[in-house]
mmCIF file of C-alpha atoms in Angstrom:
data_model
loop_
_atom_site.group_PDB
_atom_site.id
_atom_site.type_symbol
_atom_site.label_atom_id
_atom_site.label_comp_id
_atom_site.label_asym_id
_atom_site.label_seq_id
_atom_site.Cartn_x
_atom_site.Cartn_y
_atom_site.Cartn_z
ATOM 1 C CA ASN A 1 -15.856 26.590 21.180
ATOM 2 C CA MET A 2 -13.449 25.107 18.849
ATOM 3 C CA ASP A 3 -11.591 28.381 18.475
ATOM 4 C CA ASP A 4 -11.220 29.092 22.556
ATOM 5 C CA THR A 5 -9.776 25.357 22.873
ATOM 6 C CA SER A 6 -7.238 26.013 20.245
ATOM 7 C CA GLU A 7 -6.168 29.176 21.619
ATOM 8 C CA GLN A 8 -6.057 27.455 25.207
ATOM 9 C CA ASN A 9 -3.640 24.883 23.386
ATOM 10 C CA HIS A 10 -1.566 27.337 22.171
ATOM 11 C CA LEU A 11 -1.365 29.062 25.414
ATOM 12 C CA VAL A 12 -0.396 25.795 27.228
ATOM 13 C CA TRP A 13 2.135 25.026 24.670
ATOM 14 C CA ASP A 14 3.851 28.194 24.710
ATOM 15 C CA VAL A 15 4.248 27.763 28.651
ATOM 16 C CA PHE A 16 5.331 24.139 27.709
ATOM 17 C CA VAL A 17 7.937 24.834 25.342
ATOM 18 C CA ASP A 18 9.543 27.195 28.069
ATOM 19 C CA ILE A 19 9.515 24.314 30.478
ATOM 20 C CA ILE A 20 11.407 22.010 28.038
ATOM 21 C CA ILE A 21 13.919 24.612 27.751
ATOM 22 C CA GLU A 22 14.669 24.704 31.469
ATOM 23 C CA LEU A 23 14.450 21.015 31.441
ATOM 24 C CA LYS A 24 17.203 20.687 28.764
ATOM 25 C CA GLN A 25 19.559 22.266 31.424
ATOM 26 C CA ASP A 26 18.926 19.382 33.731
ATOM 27 C CA GLU A 27 19.762 16.151 31.626
ATOM 28 C CA LYS A 28 18.440 13.677 34.473
ATOM 29 C CA ASN A 29 14.872 15.436 34.706
ATOM 30 C CA MET A 30 14.816 15.539 30.901
ATOM 31 C CA LEU A 31 15.370 11.817 30.459
ATOM 32 C CA GLU A 32 13.110 10.999 33.333
ATOM 33 C CA LEU A 33 9.957 13.134 31.850
ATOM 34 C CA ARG A 34 10.529 12.705 28.193
ATOM 35 C CA SER A 35 7.787 9.900 27.980
ATOM 36 C CA GLN A 36 5.253 12.230 29.621
ATOM 37 C CA VAL A 37 6.691 15.144 27.153
ATOM 38 C CA LEU A 38 5.948 13.081 24.133
ATOM 39 C CA ALA A 39 2.531 12.298 25.599
ATOM 40 C CA LEU A 40 1.623 15.799 26.087
ATOM 41 C CA ILE A 41 2.570 16.817 22.511
ATOM 42 C CA GLU A 42 0.226 14.227 21.043
ATOM 43 C CA ARG A 43 -2.543 15.287 23.427
ATOM 44 C CA ILE A 44 -2.103 19.144 22.491
ATOM 45 C CA GLY A 45 -1.739 18.401 19.017
ATOM 46 C CA ILE A 46 0.744 21.264 18.117
ATOM 47 C CA GLN A 47 2.639 20.308 15.031
ATOM 48 C CA ASP A 48 5.373 23.316 14.740
ATOM 49 C CA GLY A 49 9.137 23.554 14.429
ATOM 50 C CA ALA A 50 9.478 23.725 18.425
ATOM 51 C CA ALA A 51 7.539 20.339 18.620
ATOM 52 C CA GLU A 52 9.398 18.770 15.683
ATOM 53 C CA THR A 53 12.961 20.152 17.522
ATOM 54 C CA ILE A 54 11.771 18.426 21.190
ATOM 55 C CA ILE A 55 10.404 15.012 19.816
ATOM 56 C CA HIS A 56 13.949 14.965 17.657
ATOM 57 C CA ASP A 57 15.995 15.636 20.633
ATOM 58 C CA ILE A 58 14.239 12.993 22.544
ATOM 59 C CA GLY A 59 14.909 10.528 19.789
ATOM 60 C CA LYS A 60 18.606 11.345 20.062
ATOM 61 C CA THR A 61 18.549 10.302 23.622
ATOM 62 C CA TYR A 62 17.171 7.262 22.932
ATOM 63 C CA GLU A 63 19.274 6.408 20.021
ATOM 64 C CA GLU A 64 22.272 7.126 22.558
ATOM 65 C CA GLU A 65 20.936 4.983 24.963
ATOM 66 C CA GLY A 66 20.579 1.794 22.561
ATOM 67 C CA GLN A 67 16.594 2.196 22.665
ATOM 68 C CA TYR A 68 16.378 1.935 18.944
ATOM 69 C CA ASP A 69 12.582 1.165 18.698
ATOM 70 C CA LEU A 70 11.732 4.312 20.803
ATOM 71 C CA ALA A 71 14.224 6.564 18.802
ATOM 72 C CA LEU A 72 12.692 5.354 15.499
ATOM 73 C CA GLN A 73 9.309 6.315 16.519
ATOM 74 C CA CYS A 74 10.501 9.899 17.726
ATOM 75 C CA TYR A 75 12.541 10.292 14.263
ATOM 76 C CA GLN A 76 9.558 9.069 12.273
ATOM 77 C CA ARG A 77 7.326 11.633 14.199
ATOM 78 C CA SER A 78 9.571 14.238 13.646
ATOM 79 C CA TRP A 79 10.088 13.688 9.937
ATOM 80 C CA ASP A 80 5.995 14.012 9.558
ATOM 81 C CA ILE A 81 6.122 16.969 11.047
ATOM 82 C CA GLN A 82 8.972 18.231 9.090
ATOM 83 C CA ARG A 83 7.091 17.320 5.765
ATOM 84 C CA LEU A 84 4.014 19.124 7.016
ATOM 85 C CA LEU A 85 5.956 22.484 7.592
ATOM 86 C CA GLU A 86 7.152 21.866 4.136
ATOM 87 C CA ASP A 87 10.771 21.835 5.307
ATOM 88 C CA GLU A 88 12.972 21.199 2.155
ATOM 89 C CA ASN A 89 15.580 19.062 4.144
ATOM 90 C CA ALA A 90 12.922 17.056 5.644
ATOM 91 C CA ASP A 91 13.267 13.965 3.539
ATOM 92 C CA LEU A 92 17.193 14.230 3.384
ATOM 93 C CA HIS A 93 17.610 14.510 7.421
ATOM 94 C CA GLY A 94 14.446 11.934 8.063
ATOM 95 C CA MET A 95 16.049 9.365 5.703
ATOM 96 C CA HIS A 96 19.433 9.694 7.299
ATOM 97 C CA ARG A 97 17.969 9.480 11.058
ATOM 98 C CA VAL A 98 15.546 6.571 10.188
ATOM 99 C CA GLY A 99 18.095 4.859 7.872
ATOM 100 C CA THR A 100 20.860 4.822 10.637
ATOM 101 C CA ILE A 101 18.466 3.229 13.216
ATOM 102 C CA TYR A 102 17.895 0.308 10.849
ATOM 103 C CA GLU A 103 21.822 0.224 10.608
ATOM 104 C CA LYS A 104 22.461 0.213 14.362
ATOM 105 C CA GLN A 105 20.151 -2.442 14.805
ATOM 106 C CA GLY A 106 21.652 -4.732 12.348
ATOM 107 C CA GLN A 107 18.521 -4.779 10.108
ATOM 108 C CA TYR A 108 20.564 -4.114 6.650
ATOM 109 C CA ASP A 109 17.880 -5.844 4.765
ATOM 110 C CA LYS A 110 15.339 -3.526 5.927
ATOM 111 C CA ALA A 111 17.772 -0.603 5.848
ATOM 112 C CA LEU A 112 18.402 -1.517 2.070
ATOM 113 C CA GLU A 113 14.907 -1.497 1.178
ATOM 114 C CA PHE A 114 13.999 1.875 2.939
ATOM 115 C CA TYR A 115 16.740 3.279 0.946
ATOM 116 C CA GLN A 116 15.553 1.820 -2.187
ATOM 117 C CA GLN A 117 12.254 3.156 -1.631
ATOM 118 C CA GLN A 118 13.648 6.589 -0.997
ATOM 119 C CA ARG A 119 15.731 6.305 -4.006
ATOM 120 C CA ILE A 120 12.680 5.632 -6.378
ATOM 121 C CA LYS A 121 10.429 8.049 -4.915
ATOM 122 C CA HIS A 122 13.017 10.878 -5.193
ATOM 123 C CA LYS A 123 14.099 9.573 -8.839
ATOM 124 C CA GLU A 124 10.401 10.027 -9.815
ATOM 125 C CA THR A 125 9.947 13.692 -8.036
ATOM 126 C CA GLY A 126 13.482 14.986 -9.379
ATOM 127 C CA ASN A 127 14.936 15.384 -6.326
ATOM 128 C CA THR A 128 18.476 14.606 -7.264
ATOM 129 C CA GLU A 129 20.120 15.647 -3.858
ATOM 130 C CA VAL A 130 18.105 12.861 -1.803
ATOM 131 C CA GLU A 131 18.519 10.575 -4.443
ATOM 132 C CA ILE A 132 22.055 10.483 -4.456
ATOM 133 C CA ALA A 133 22.088 10.686 -0.720
ATOM 134 C CA ALA A 134 19.700 7.208 -0.882
ATOM 135 C CA LEU A 135 22.252 5.825 -3.289
ATOM 136 C CA HIS A 136 25.335 6.529 -1.215
ATOM 137 C CA LYS A 137 23.442 4.935 1.813
ATOM 138 C CA ILE A 138 22.833 1.888 -0.138
ATOM 139 C CA VAL A 139 26.228 1.524 -1.075
ATOM 140 C CA TYR A 140 27.212 1.741 2.486
ATOM 141 C CA VAL A 141 24.608 -1.080 3.356
ATOM 142 C CA TYR A 142 26.127 -3.186 0.386
ATOM 143 C CA HIS A 143 29.536 -2.527 1.989
ATOM 144 C CA GLN A 144 28.345 -3.871 5.413
ATOM 145 C CA LEU A 145 26.659 -6.940 4.107
ATOM 146 C CA PRO A 146 29.085 -7.296 2.430
ATOM 147 C CA HIS A 147 28.219 -7.097 -1.459
ATOM 148 C CA TYR A 148 31.141 -5.391 -2.882
ATOM 149 C CA GLU A 149 29.790 -5.926 -6.758
ATOM 150 C CA LYS A 150 26.429 -4.705 -5.806
ATOM 151 C CA ALA A 151 28.031 -1.556 -4.438
ATOM 152 C CA LEU A 152 29.928 -1.170 -7.723
ATOM 153 C CA GLU A 153 26.739 -1.247 -9.689
ATOM 154 C CA VAL A 154 25.183 1.408 -7.416
ATOM 155 C CA GLU A 155 28.656 3.682 -7.611
ATOM 156 C CA GLN A 156 28.282 3.579 -11.253
ATOM 157 C CA GLU A 157 24.744 4.710 -11.103
ATOM 158 C CA ILE A 158 25.699 7.767 -9.025
ATOM 159 C CA LEU A 159 28.724 8.352 -11.659
ATOM 160 C CA ALA A 160 25.964 8.548 -14.362
ATOM 161 C CA ILE A 161 24.152 10.900 -12.404
ATOM 162 C CA GLN A 162 26.840 13.235 -11.459
ATOM 163 C CA LYS A 163 27.976 13.427 -14.939
ATOM 164 C CA MET A 164 24.418 14.880 -15.946
ATOM 165 C CA SER A 165 24.267 17.169 -12.928
ATOM 166 C CA GLY A 166 27.143 17.397 -10.778
ATOM 167 C CA THR A 167 30.368 19.275 -10.121
ATOM 168 C CA PRO A 168 33.842 18.106 -11.266
ATOM 169 C CA VAL A 169 34.372 17.220 -7.800
ATOM 170 C CA ASP A 170 31.436 15.146 -7.518
ATOM 171 C CA ILE A 171 32.389 13.409 -10.778
ATOM 172 C CA GLY A 172 35.920 12.964 -9.815
ATOM 173 C CA MET A 173 34.954 11.780 -6.337
ATOM 174 C CA ALA A 174 32.583 9.110 -7.906
ATOM 175 C CA LEU A 175 35.174 7.897 -10.106
ATOM 176 C CA GLY A 176 37.827 7.644 -7.306
ATOM 177 C CA ARG A 177 35.117 5.358 -5.310
ATOM 178 C CA ILE A 178 34.710 3.228 -8.246
ATOM 179 C CA GLY A 179 38.500 2.917 -8.650
ATOM 180 C CA TYR A 180 38.913 1.801 -4.788
ATOM 181 C CA LEU A 181 36.212 -0.804 -5.314
ATOM 182 C CA TYR A 182 37.609 -2.251 -8.415
ATOM 183 C CA ASN A 183 41.236 -2.138 -6.728
ATOM 184 C CA PHE A 184 39.331 -3.784 -3.486
ATOM 185 C CA LEU A 185 37.932 -6.563 -5.832
ATOM 186 C CA GLY A 186 41.501 -7.309 -7.562
ATOM 187 C CA HIS A 187 40.770 -5.564 -10.795
ATOM 188 C CA TYR A 188 43.928 -3.345 -10.818
ATOM 189 C CA GLU A 189 43.834 -2.449 -14.687
ATOM 190 C CA LYS A 190 40.455 -1.165 -14.346
ATOM 191 C CA ALA A 191 40.836 0.593 -11.084
ATOM 192 C CA LEU A 192 43.967 2.733 -12.481
ATOM 193 C CA ASP A 193 41.810 3.415 -15.370
ATOM 194 C CA PHE A 194 39.145 5.466 -13.112
ATOM 195 C CA HIS A 195 41.665 6.845 -10.869
ATOM 196 C CA ARG A 196 43.267 8.264 -14.412
ATOM 197 C CA GLN A 197 39.703 9.371 -15.471
ATOM 198 C CA ALA A 198 39.356 11.253 -12.153
ATOM 199 C CA LEU A 199 42.788 13.164 -12.712
ATOM 200 C CA ASN A 200 41.458 14.184 -16.058
ATOM 201 C CA VAL A 201 38.523 15.729 -14.574
ATOM 202 C CA TYR A 202 40.472 17.601 -11.431
ATOM 203 C CA LYS A 203 42.493 19.307 -14.175
ATOM 204 C CA GLU A 204 39.469 21.442 -14.597
ATOM 205 C CA LEU A 205 39.778 22.686 -10.988
ATOM 206 C CA GLU A 206 41.817 25.603 -9.960
ATOM 207 C CA GLY A 207 44.222 26.193 -6.896
ATOM 208 C CA THR A 208 44.297 24.441 -3.682
ATOM 209 C CA GLN A 209 41.422 22.331 -4.432
ATOM 210 C CA ARG A 210 42.878 20.857 -7.485
ATOM 211 C CA ASP A 211 46.244 20.278 -5.790
ATOM 212 C CA SER A 212 44.315 18.172 -2.854
ATOM 213 C CA GLU A 213 42.202 16.359 -5.167
ATOM 214 C CA THR A 214 44.932 15.327 -7.578
ATOM 215 C CA ALA A 215 47.255 14.399 -4.560
ATOM 216 C CA ARG A 216 44.670 11.954 -3.062
ATOM 217 C CA VAL A 217 44.259 10.143 -6.318
ATOM 218 C CA LEU A 218 48.007 9.916 -6.956
ATOM 219 C CA GLU A 219 48.303 8.362 -3.688
ATOM 220 C CA ALA A 220 45.436 6.057 -4.695
ATOM 221 C CA ILE A 221 47.338 5.254 -7.917
ATOM 222 C CA GLY A 222 50.764 4.728 -5.977
ATOM 223 C CA TYR A 223 49.142 2.113 -3.558
ATOM 224 C CA ILE A 224 47.943 0.227 -6.457
ATOM 225 C CA TYR A 225 51.195 0.083 -8.029
ATOM 226 C CA ARG A 226 52.835 -0.871 -4.834
ATOM 227 C CA ASN A 227 50.653 -3.780 -4.615
ATOM 228 C CA LEU A 228 50.682 -5.310 -8.150
#
């Protein structure tokens, strides 16, 4: 019956996981058997943390070899299982893995569309951490294209969010990144203005953290003056 079949599958799975642990010690065998491993996971239908880890690790081997389509399939499947298990970091990690593959393939338009979808989704659900992570990835893609003005617009969005919910370091770093972009675009007075705003924010910090962040901003300001 169904219960007996399910129990048998779980017993097979327990043995299978032990075998995989052994295979990981022999990278050559693991690489040769990975397609069979994935097929068996699908056939057994187990969707637990061990399955997710195995699928992710196999995806990583494909990514390292430049087999991006296969890596993408693994990362999508891993992400699906993480969400099924209600892993609170599922979307943050899944978005990064899948988006990075698009970037490595040079599919920046696809990466951009993907990150924008993730941003909208998590803005609607109120998951600020993943929303900001998606915005940072959008900025990265705009740098690669390169569309620096658009990157600047997104950095302004990040700053607005950080001013509502971020720490002084978050706000200061957002101000600093805008300053760097204005400097890169040749808008030196605006760049200086944002770096000075960052200095004012860092005054709220204490000890070595304040000193290190302040030193970083002063270095950026000095660089601008040297190039005026």
